[in-house]
Amino acid sequence: MNIYRYLNKKQDSSSLAIFRLGFGFLMLYSVIRIWSKGWIESLYLLPSFHFSYLGFEWVKPVDNYTYLIFLVCAISSFFVAIGYKYRYSVILLFLSFTYIELMDKTTYLNHYYLVSLISFLMIFLPANASYSLDSIIRNKSFKLIPKWNIDTLKLMICIVYFYAGIAKINSDWLLEAQPLKIWLTSKYDLPILGNTIFQMDWIHIFFSWSGMFYDLLIAFILLNKNTRPFGFILVVLFHVMTAILFPSIGMFPYIMITCSIIFFEPETHKKILDRTFAIIKNPLNKIKSIKVYNYRNTKVVQTLMIVFFSIQLLFPFRYFLYPGELFWNEQGYRFSWRVMLIEKKGFTEFKVVDSETSESFYVTNDKFLTEFQERQMSFQPDFILEYAHYIGDYYNKNGLNNVQVYAESFVTLNGRLSKRFIDPNVDLMKEKRGFSNKKWITNLEDEIKGF
Amino acid sequence: MKNLYIKILLGILIVVSCSKESDEMINQSISEVDQQISSTDSSNTTSGTTTSGNSSTNTSSGTTSTNTSSQNETFDRGTILSNYSENIIIPRYTIFKSSMDNLKNSIETFKSNPNSDNYDLLQNDWIDAYKKWQYVEMFNISKAEEIMYNLKMNTYPASKERIDNNIDIEQSDLSNPNDWAAQGFPGLDYMMHGIAENKDAVIELYSSNSKYGNYLSTLGNLMSDVTNSVVLDWSSYKDTFNTSIENTATSAFNMMVNDFVYYFEKGLRTNKIGIPAGRFSSLPLPEKIEAYYYSKNGFGNLSKTLVLEARQAATEFFTGSNSEGVKGPSYSSYLDYLETEIGPTVETKLEEAKVRLDNLQDNFITQIDDNNTLMLLAFDALQTIVVNLKTDMLSNFNIAVDYTDADGD
């Protein structure tokens, strides 16, 4: 019974400890960063309207208490890092961070989703088994933990990379080198490279192909002990490059670099930790070391993991259920590790019609949306629909009767000349939000081959 | 071995973590380099201004863009900025300033001697300067942006109540934002064509009550002062402008792109046609046209001329043409370099928009009353250009806006 032997395998707990430290402090830094840039105010407090995820309309910023949510998130990150009241802290971190993410869809980022998933996984992992404040307080630490604990984290990272790689196997990315052609050409201001090689077609192609191979293969390079050091250098170089080229991806490179530390051998983790903790060696040494950490309800947790990863493996392919071009209609685009794949810009205005007097006028978006929200709304169909309903409800309440809302929407995708995006004859007030196919999105009338 | 790897990685991480701060340093060093480069190439562009026909005749043959895209692997965005500043922005400001000087003089002449001849002189200079103004309104950058030049010069419709009150209390400080609609060209429009219903009655008011002349003169002085400060600023700002080509939210290149797109959408499309035609309200609002009182009280019509001039100004800017039609590096030629069809597409649509605008009556008030559909068609012609500018052009330029983590991932 291989599977049982595998499930009973143990591994040194320092691997989880080092991951916990890295992840916790990185999250603490993320929250401080968002706070210090004034984004809590500009993204969550200033807008009068927020784009919600279906079913999570009740998750909204709560005036100045929003700061409190960020504070909870920061403190729980810190507690996770030092391993204090770990289980409670990591649950709080998961809840507060996920709440923040659900407040407004405008700020959706794949790596924020990853953070939510990882913090969810960590709820079920004994990451405070050693090198933690908890173990000092309880005066016991566990030397070994189940090997599958570590493997869940590795699997999560592998899925992210591999799926991001699969998503790059498409004709826009590989044959047209889009959107990298647009993005790299616009980096003309980088020293030395910017206005020289970044302007060259073959470089765009080269970056596209190597990006695809990197994403597809890096997980395997990291998993193999022999290629691992080389792989980790690749990880660092790759993400450092993306950080320089694309400042708007924010924390993504640092999160991925930190996460991939988990791939190293437990002995390496232990060595790093022991050296780092050499300063406070004394209290840690005195702790009674218990050999093996045992779950109280292993079966439940293991079943949960199987369900969790089954969903993770299948969910990104839900776009097969929708007709039309994924990059155009974005039905099933999010939560699928499609990273840096499309350059899209839209221009969308709405016509409001009073169906009784048949008077009509166009709405100026900046009356309701911030510039950032308007930019994101303009090319994403679910945003357009939600906002259309918001406008319609607003004017129904403010003197008009039985309002109809029509969209004048034009979008450019990966350098294609812009074209009409939404059927201008469809009253969006009559279209329900939901997961069913949005027939009112036009066809791209161009085929992007591949995944 | 492992130690070595760890050290290398730590080293790299430190470099990265510093890279945020060093971004600015990098930018600085770029602009220093650029200054050196552009001091060499601005010398040939400046020579281009003096012999402006000459330096660009080879490019003016209409193939500017195709030349640049096929022969070069790179594109110097600084050449767009120096073409813009030296062949369009500064010359256009110079032209406007001289019209503005004339206008100010005729205001003073009319004030001290309000008679029919002086009135005609004043009216002519107002029309002339208002037309020239259309060529500079979009340059909302540096000093102009700082002092809110556009809003002080051309916020319309003019506020009748505000102006009447200001005249009465002899208000000379018009810095309150509520007074933007009580000054500038629309303010003068009201002072010349709105305070009474015909020329004789207007002159009569000026002759009988010095408060009118005083307020008129206040407006002239303010417009002249802000114009002078903007023009003066360009003599020093030019060098900064020409070299500020980085792709950052605050570079002149990016701000100018945003200004141009914003002007085309709001200043041209929305204000001149969209709002009066009722596109943004249940009913048309003819009282919101530019130069309203001039048409309303039957003095003459200017709104159509102004929107045509504005379209011409936007066309010249987009294609990098100076007032003689000589072309230089521009957004259009940059879009050609980027291997897109957007440049020719927009240029064709600009011509189609001209046809739509030409179809309109001189008097927009009666046009809106008689056949607003033509106004809406003109709006649509401008709208389709806005779409190309805001989606296609901005996408291909990949203009950095203020950073929020977003876009792509």
Coordinates of C-alpha atoms in Angstrom, one line a residue, chain B:
Chain B
M1 CA 28.1 24.8 -2.3
K2 CA 24.8 25.6 -0.6
N3 CA 26.3 28.5 1.3
L4 CA 27.5 30.0 -1.9
Y5 CA 24.0 29.7 -3.5
I6 CA 22.5 31.3 -0.4
K7 CA 25.0 34.2 -0.6
I8 CA 24.3 34.8 -4.2
L9 CA 20.6 34.8 -3.6
L10 CA 20.8 37.1 -0.7
G11 CA 22.9 39.4 -2.8
I12 CA 20.3 39.4 -5.6
L13 CA 17.5 39.9 -3.2
I14 CA 19.2 43.0 -1.7
V15 CA 19.7 44.4 -5.2
V16 CA 16.0 43.8 -5.9
S17 CA 14.8 45.3 -2.7
C18 CA 16.8 48.4 -3.4
S19 CA 15.6 48.5 -7.0
K20 CA 12.3 50.3 -6.0
E21 CA 14.3 53.3 -4.7
S22 CA 16.8 53.1 -7.4
D23 CA 14.0 53.4 -10.0
E24 CA 14.1 57.1 -9.6
M25 CA 17.8 57.2 -9.7
I26 CA 17.8 55.2 -12.9
N27 CA 15.3 57.6 -14.4
Q28 CA 17.4 60.5 -13.5
S29 CA 20.4 59.0 -15.0
I30 CA 18.4 58.3 -18.2
S31 CA 17.3 61.9 -18.4
E32 CA 20.8 63.0 -18.0
V33 CA 21.9 60.8 -20.9
D34 CA 18.9 62.0 -22.8
Q35 CA 19.8 65.6 -22.2
Q36 CA 23.1 64.9 -23.8
I37 CA 21.5 63.1 -26.7
S38 CA 18.8 65.6 -27.2
S39 CA 21.2 68.5 -26.9
T40 CA 22.7 67.2 -30.0
D41 CA 19.5 66.4 -31.7
S42 CA 17.6 69.4 -30.4
S43 CA 20.3 71.4 -32.1
N44 CA 19.1 70.0 -35.4
T45 CA 15.4 70.4 -34.4
T46 CA 16.0 73.9 -33.3
S47 CA 17.6 74.6 -36.6
G48 CA 14.4 73.1 -37.8
T49 CA 12.4 75.8 -36.3
T50 CA 14.3 78.6 -37.9
T51 CA 14.2 76.9 -41.2
S52 CA 11.3 74.8 -40.3
G53 CA 10.1 74.2 -43.8
N54 CA 13.5 73.0 -44.8
S55 CA 14.4 70.5 -42.1
S56 CA 11.3 68.6 -42.4
T57 CA 10.6 68.8 -46.1
N58 CA 12.0 65.3 -46.6
T59 CA 9.6 64.0 -43.9
S60 CA 6.7 66.1 -45.1
S61 CA 6.4 64.2 -48.3
G62 CA 3.8 62.2 -46.5
T63 CA 5.9 59.1 -45.8
T64 CA 7.3 60.2 -42.5
S65 CA 6.0 57.3 -40.6
T66 CA 6.7 54.5 -43.0
N67 CA 10.3 55.8 -43.2
T68 CA 10.8 55.7 -39.5
S69 CA 9.2 52.3 -39.0
S70 CA 11.0 50.4 -41.7
Q71 CA 14.5 51.8 -41.4
N72 CA 14.9 51.9 -37.6
E73 CA 14.9 49.4 -34.9
T74 CA 14.4 52.1 -32.4
F75 CA 12.4 55.3 -32.0
D76 CA 13.5 58.3 -30.1
R77 CA 10.4 59.6 -28.3
G78 CA 12.3 62.8 -27.6
T79 CA 11.9 63.8 -31.2
I80 CA 8.1 63.8 -30.8
L81 CA 8.4 66.1 -27.8
S82 CA 10.8 68.5 -29.4
N83 CA 8.7 68.6 -32.6
Y84 CA 5.7 69.3 -30.5
S85 CA 7.2 72.0 -28.3
E86 CA 9.3 73.7 -31.0
N87 CA 7.1 73.5 -34.0
I88 CA 3.6 73.4 -32.5
I89 CA 3.2 74.4 -28.9
I90 CA 5.5 77.4 -28.6
P91 CA 4.7 78.8 -32.1
R92 CA 1.0 78.4 -31.3
Y93 CA 1.4 80.1 -28.0
T94 CA 3.3 82.9 -29.7
I95 CA 0.5 83.4 -32.3
F96 CA -2.1 83.3 -29.5
K97 CA -0.2 85.7 -27.3
S98 CA -0.1 88.3 -30.1
S99 CA -3.8 88.0 -30.7
M100 CA -4.3 88.2 -26.9
D101 CA -2.2 91.4 -26.8
N102 CA -4.4 92.9 -29.6
L103 CA -7.5 91.9 -27.7
K104 CA -6.3 93.5 -24.5
N105 CA -5.5 96.8 -26.3
S106 CA -8.8 97.0 -28.0
I107 CA -10.5 96.3 -24.7
E108 CA -8.7 99.3 -23.2
T109 CA -9.5 101.4 -26.3
F110 CA -13.2 100.5 -26.1
K111 CA -13.2 101.1 -22.4
S112 CA -11.9 104.6 -22.7
N113 CA -13.9 105.4 -25.8
P114 CA -16.9 103.2 -26.2
N115 CA -18.1 103.8 -29.8
S116 CA -19.2 101.8 -32.7
D117 CA -15.7 101.5 -34.4
N118 CA -14.0 100.6 -31.2
Y119 CA -16.7 98.0 -30.6
D120 CA -16.1 96.4 -34.0
L121 CA -12.4 96.4 -33.3
L122 CA -13.0 94.7 -30.0
Q123 CA -15.3 92.1 -31.5
N124 CA -12.9 91.3 -34.3
D125 CA -10.1 90.8 -31.9
W126 CA -12.2 88.7 -29.6
I127 CA -13.1 86.4 -32.5
D128 CA -9.5 86.3 -33.7
A129 CA -8.1 85.4 -30.3
Y130 CA -10.9 82.9 -29.6
K131 CA -10.0 81.0 -32.8
K132 CA -6.3 81.1 -31.9
W133 CA -7.1 79.9 -28.4
Q134 CA -8.4 76.6 -29.8
Y135 CA -4.9 75.7 -30.8
V136 CA -3.5 76.0 -27.3
E137 CA -6.3 74.8 -25.0
M138 CA -5.1 71.2 -25.0
F139 CA -1.6 72.0 -23.6
N140 CA -2.7 71.6 -20.0
I141 CA 0.8 71.0 -18.7
S142 CA 3.4 72.7 -16.4
K143 CA 2.3 76.3 -15.7
A144 CA -1.0 76.0 -17.6
E145 CA -2.0 73.1 -15.4
E146 CA -0.7 74.7 -12.2
I147 CA -2.6 77.9 -12.6
M148 CA -5.7 76.3 -14.2
Y149 CA -5.2 78.3 -17.3
N150 CA -7.8 76.5 -19.4
L151 CA -10.5 76.9 -16.8
K152 CA -9.8 80.6 -16.4
M153 CA -9.8 81.2 -20.2
N154 CA -12.7 79.1 -21.4
T155 CA -15.2 77.8 -18.9
Y156 CA -18.6 78.0 -20.5
P157 CA -21.5 78.6 -20.4
A158 CA -20.7 82.0 -18.8
S159 CA -22.5 82.6 -15.6
K160 CA -24.8 85.6 -16.2
E161 CA -25.7 86.0 -12.5
R162 CA -22.1 85.8 -11.3
I163 CA -20.9 88.4 -13.9
D164 CA -23.8 90.8 -13.2
N165 CA -23.0 90.6 -9.6
N166 CA -19.3 91.1 -10.1
I167 CA -19.9 94.1 -12.3
D168 CA -22.2 95.6 -9.6
I169 CA -19.8 95.1 -6.7
E170 CA -16.8 95.9 -8.9
Q171 CA -15.2 92.6 -8.1
S172 CA -11.6 92.5 -9.4
D173 CA -10.3 89.4 -7.7
L174 CA -11.6 86.5 -9.8
S175 CA -9.5 83.7 -8.2
N176 CA -12.5 81.9 -6.7
P177 CA -13.3 78.8 -8.8
N178 CA -16.9 80.0 -8.9
D179 CA -15.6 82.9 -11.0
W180 CA -14.2 80.7 -13.7
A181 CA -17.5 81.0 -15.5
A182 CA -17.4 84.8 -15.1
Q183 CA -14.1 85.4 -17.0
G184 CA -12.1 84.4 -20.0
F185 CA -13.6 84.3 -23.5
P186 CA -17.1 83.3 -22.4
G187 CA -17.0 86.2 -19.9
L188 CA -16.0 88.6 -22.7
D189 CA -18.8 87.1 -24.9
Y190 CA -21.3 88.0 -22.2
M191 CA -19.8 91.5 -21.7
M192 CA -20.0 92.2 -25.5
H193 CA -23.2 90.3 -26.5
G194 CA -25.1 89.4 -23.4
I195 CA -25.5 92.5 -21.2
A196 CA -27.9 94.0 -23.8
E197 CA -29.5 92.7 -26.9
N198 CA -27.9 94.8 -29.6
K199 CA -24.7 96.7 -30.3
D200 CA -26.1 100.1 -29.6
A201 CA -27.6 99.1 -26.3
V202 CA -24.3 97.5 -25.3
I203 CA -22.3 100.6 -26.2
E204 CA -24.8 102.7 -24.3
L205 CA -24.3 100.7 -21.2
Y206 CA -20.5 101.2 -21.4
S207 CA -20.9 104.9 -22.0
S208 CA -23.3 105.4 -19.1
N209 CA -21.8 103.2 -16.5
S210 CA -18.0 102.9 -16.0
K211 CA -18.5 99.7 -14.0
Y212 CA -18.9 97.8 -17.3
G213 CA -15.7 99.1 -18.7
N214 CA -13.9 98.3 -15.5
Y215 CA -15.0 94.7 -15.4
L216 CA -14.2 94.3 -19.1
S217 CA -10.8 95.6 -18.4
T218 CA -10.4 93.3 -15.4
L219 CA -11.1 90.4 -17.6
G220 CA -8.7 91.5 -20.3
N221 CA -5.9 92.0 -17.8
L222 CA -6.5 88.6 -16.2
M223 CA -6.5 86.8 -19.5
S224 CA -3.4 88.7 -20.6
D225 CA -1.6 88.0 -17.3
V226 CA -2.2 84.3 -17.2
T227 CA -1.3 84.0 -20.9
N228 CA 2.0 85.8 -20.3
S229 CA 2.9 83.6 -17.4
V230 CA 2.2 80.4 -19.4
V231 CA 4.2 81.7 -22.4
L232 CA 7.0 82.8 -20.3
D233 CA 7.1 79.4 -18.5
W234 CA 7.5 77.6 -21.8
S235 CA 10.8 79.3 -22.5
S236 CA 12.3 77.5 -19.5
Y237 CA 10.0 74.5 -19.4
K238 CA 10.8 73.5 -23.0
D239 CA 14.1 71.8 -22.1
T240 CA 12.5 69.8 -19.3
F241 CA 9.6 68.9 -21.6
N242 CA 11.8 67.8 -24.5
T243 CA 13.8 65.3 -22.4
S244 CA 11.1 64.0 -20.1
I245 CA 10.3 60.9 -22.1
E246 CA 10.3 58.1 -19.5
N247 CA 7.3 55.9 -19.2
T248 CA 6.3 57.1 -15.8
A249 CA 3.1 58.7 -14.6
T250 CA 4.7 62.1 -14.2
S251 CA 6.8 62.3 -17.4
A252 CA 6.0 65.0 -19.9
F253 CA 5.5 62.4 -22.6
N254 CA 2.9 60.6 -20.7
M255 CA 1.2 63.7 -19.3
M256 CA 1.0 65.2 -22.8
V257 CA -0.6 62.0 -24.2
N258 CA -3.1 62.0 -21.4
D259 CA -3.8 65.8 -21.9
F260 CA -4.4 65.3 -25.6
V261 CA -6.8 62.4 -25.1
Y262 CA -8.5 64.2 -22.3
Y263 CA -8.9 67.3 -24.4
F264 CA -10.2 65.4 -27.4
E265 CA -12.8 63.6 -25.2
K266 CA -13.9 66.4 -22.9
G267 CA -12.9 69.7 -24.4
L268 CA -13.8 68.9 -27.9
R269 CA -16.3 66.0 -28.1
T270 CA -18.2 66.6 -24.9
N271 CA -18.2 70.3 -24.3
K272 CA -18.4 71.6 -27.9
I273 CA -20.9 69.1 -29.3
G274 CA -22.0 66.5 -26.8
I275 CA -23.5 68.6 -24.0
P276 CA -25.3 71.1 -26.2
A277 CA -26.7 68.3 -28.3
G278 CA -28.1 66.7 -25.2
R279 CA -26.1 63.6 -25.3
F280 CA -25.5 63.7 -21.6
S281 CA -29.0 65.0 -20.6
S282 CA -32.6 64.2 -21.3
L283 CA -33.0 67.3 -23.5
P284 CA -30.6 69.3 -25.7
L285 CA -29.0 72.2 -24.0
P286 CA -28.3 74.8 -26.7
E287 CA -27.5 77.4 -24.1
K288 CA -24.3 75.5 -23.4
I289 CA -22.7 76.1 -26.7
E290 CA -19.4 77.9 -26.9
A291 CA -19.8 81.6 -27.7
Y292 CA -23.5 81.4 -26.8
Y293 CA -24.4 85.1 -26.4
Y294 CA -22.9 86.0 -29.8
S295 CA -25.4 83.6 -31.5
K296 CA -28.3 84.1 -29.1
N297 CA -28.6 87.8 -29.6
G298 CA -28.0 87.7 -33.3
F299 CA -24.6 89.3 -33.4
G300 CA -23.2 86.5 -35.4
N301 CA -22.1 82.9 -35.1
L302 CA -18.8 81.5 -34.0
S303 CA -19.5 78.0 -32.4
K304 CA -19.0 76.1 -35.6
T305 CA -15.8 78.0 -36.5
L306 CA -14.4 77.2 -33.1
V307 CA -15.1 73.5 -33.1
L308 CA -13.6 73.3 -36.6
E309 CA -10.5 75.1 -35.4
A310 CA -10.3 72.7 -32.4
R311 CA -10.6 69.7 -34.7
Q312 CA -7.9 71.2 -36.9
A313 CA -5.7 71.8 -33.8
A314 CA -6.1 68.2 -32.7
T315 CA -5.4 66.9 -36.1
E316 CA -2.2 69.0 -36.4
F317 CA -1.1 67.8 -33.0
F318 CA -1.8 64.1 -33.7
T319 CA 0.0 64.3 -37.0
G320 CA 2.8 66.5 -35.8
S321 CA 2.1 69.3 -38.3
N322 CA 3.1 72.9 -37.8
S323 CA 0.8 75.7 -38.9
E324 CA 2.1 75.4 -42.5
G325 CA 1.3 71.8 -42.6
V326 CA 4.9 70.6 -42.4
K327 CA 4.9 67.3 -40.5
G328 CA 7.4 66.0 -37.9
P329 CA 7.5 63.1 -35.5
S330 CA 4.2 62.7 -33.8
Y331 CA 1.8 60.2 -32.1
S332 CA 0.8 59.2 -35.5
S333 CA 4.3 58.3 -36.7
Y334 CA 5.1 56.6 -33.4
L335 CA 2.0 54.4 -33.9
D336 CA 3.4 53.6 -37.3
Y337 CA 6.7 52.6 -35.7
L338 CA 4.8 50.4 -33.4
E339 CA 3.4 48.6 -36.5
T340 CA -0.2 49.5 -36.0
E341 CA -2.8 50.9 -38.3
I342 CA -4.1 53.3 -35.8
G343 CA -2.4 56.4 -37.2
P344 CA -4.0 56.3 -40.7
T345 CA -7.3 55.1 -39.1
V346 CA -7.5 58.1 -36.9
E347 CA -6.4 60.5 -39.6
T348 CA -9.2 59.2 -41.9
K349 CA -11.8 59.6 -39.1
L350 CA -10.6 63.1 -38.4
E351 CA -11.3 64.0 -42.0
E352 CA -14.8 62.4 -41.7
A353 CA -15.4 64.4 -38.6
K354 CA -14.6 67.5 -40.5
V355 CA -17.2 66.7 -43.1
R356 CA -19.8 66.1 -40.3
L357 CA -18.9 69.4 -38.7
D358 CA -19.0 71.2 -42.0
N359 CA -22.5 70.0 -42.5
L360 CA -23.8 71.9 -39.5
Q361 CA -25.4 75.3 -39.6
D362 CA -23.3 78.2 -38.5
N363 CA -25.8 78.9 -35.7
F364 CA -25.7 75.9 -33.4
I365 CA -28.8 77.1 -31.5
T366 CA -31.0 76.9 -34.5
Q367 CA -29.2 73.7 -35.7
I368 CA -30.1 72.0 -32.4
D369 CA -33.7 73.3 -32.6
D370 CA -34.2 72.4 -36.3
N371 CA -32.3 69.1 -36.7
N372 CA -30.4 67.9 -33.7
T373 CA -29.7 64.6 -35.5
L374 CA -26.9 66.3 -37.4
M375 CA -25.3 67.4 -34.2
L376 CA -25.5 63.9 -32.9
L377 CA -23.9 62.6 -36.1
A378 CA -21.1 65.0 -35.6
F379 CA -20.8 63.8 -32.1
D380 CA -20.6 60.2 -33.3
A381 CA -17.9 61.1 -35.7
L382 CA -15.8 62.5 -32.9
Q383 CA -16.8 59.6 -30.6
T384 CA -15.3 57.0 -32.8
I385 CA -12.0 58.9 -32.7
V386 CA -12.1 59.0 -28.9
V387 CA -12.5 55.2 -28.9
N388 CA -9.3 54.8 -31.0
L389 CA -7.4 57.2 -28.9
K390 CA -8.5 55.9 -25.5
T391 CA -8.2 52.2 -26.3
D392 CA -5.9 51.6 -29.2
M393 CA -3.4 54.4 -28.8
L394 CA -3.2 54.2 -25.0
S395 CA -2.9 50.4 -25.2
N396 CA -0.1 50.5 -27.7
F397 CA 1.7 53.3 -25.9
N398 CA 1.2 51.4 -22.7
I399 CA 1.2 54.6 -20.9
A400 CA 2.0 54.2 -17.2
V401 CA -0.7 55.6 -15.1
D402 CA -0.3 56.1 -11.3
Y403 CA 0.6 52.8 -10.0
T404 CA -1.9 50.6 -8.3
D405 CA -1.1 46.9 -8.4
A406 CA -3.2 45.7 -11.3
D407 CA -3.3 45.1 -15.0
G408 CA -2.2 41.7 -16.3
D409 CA -1.7 40.1 -13.0

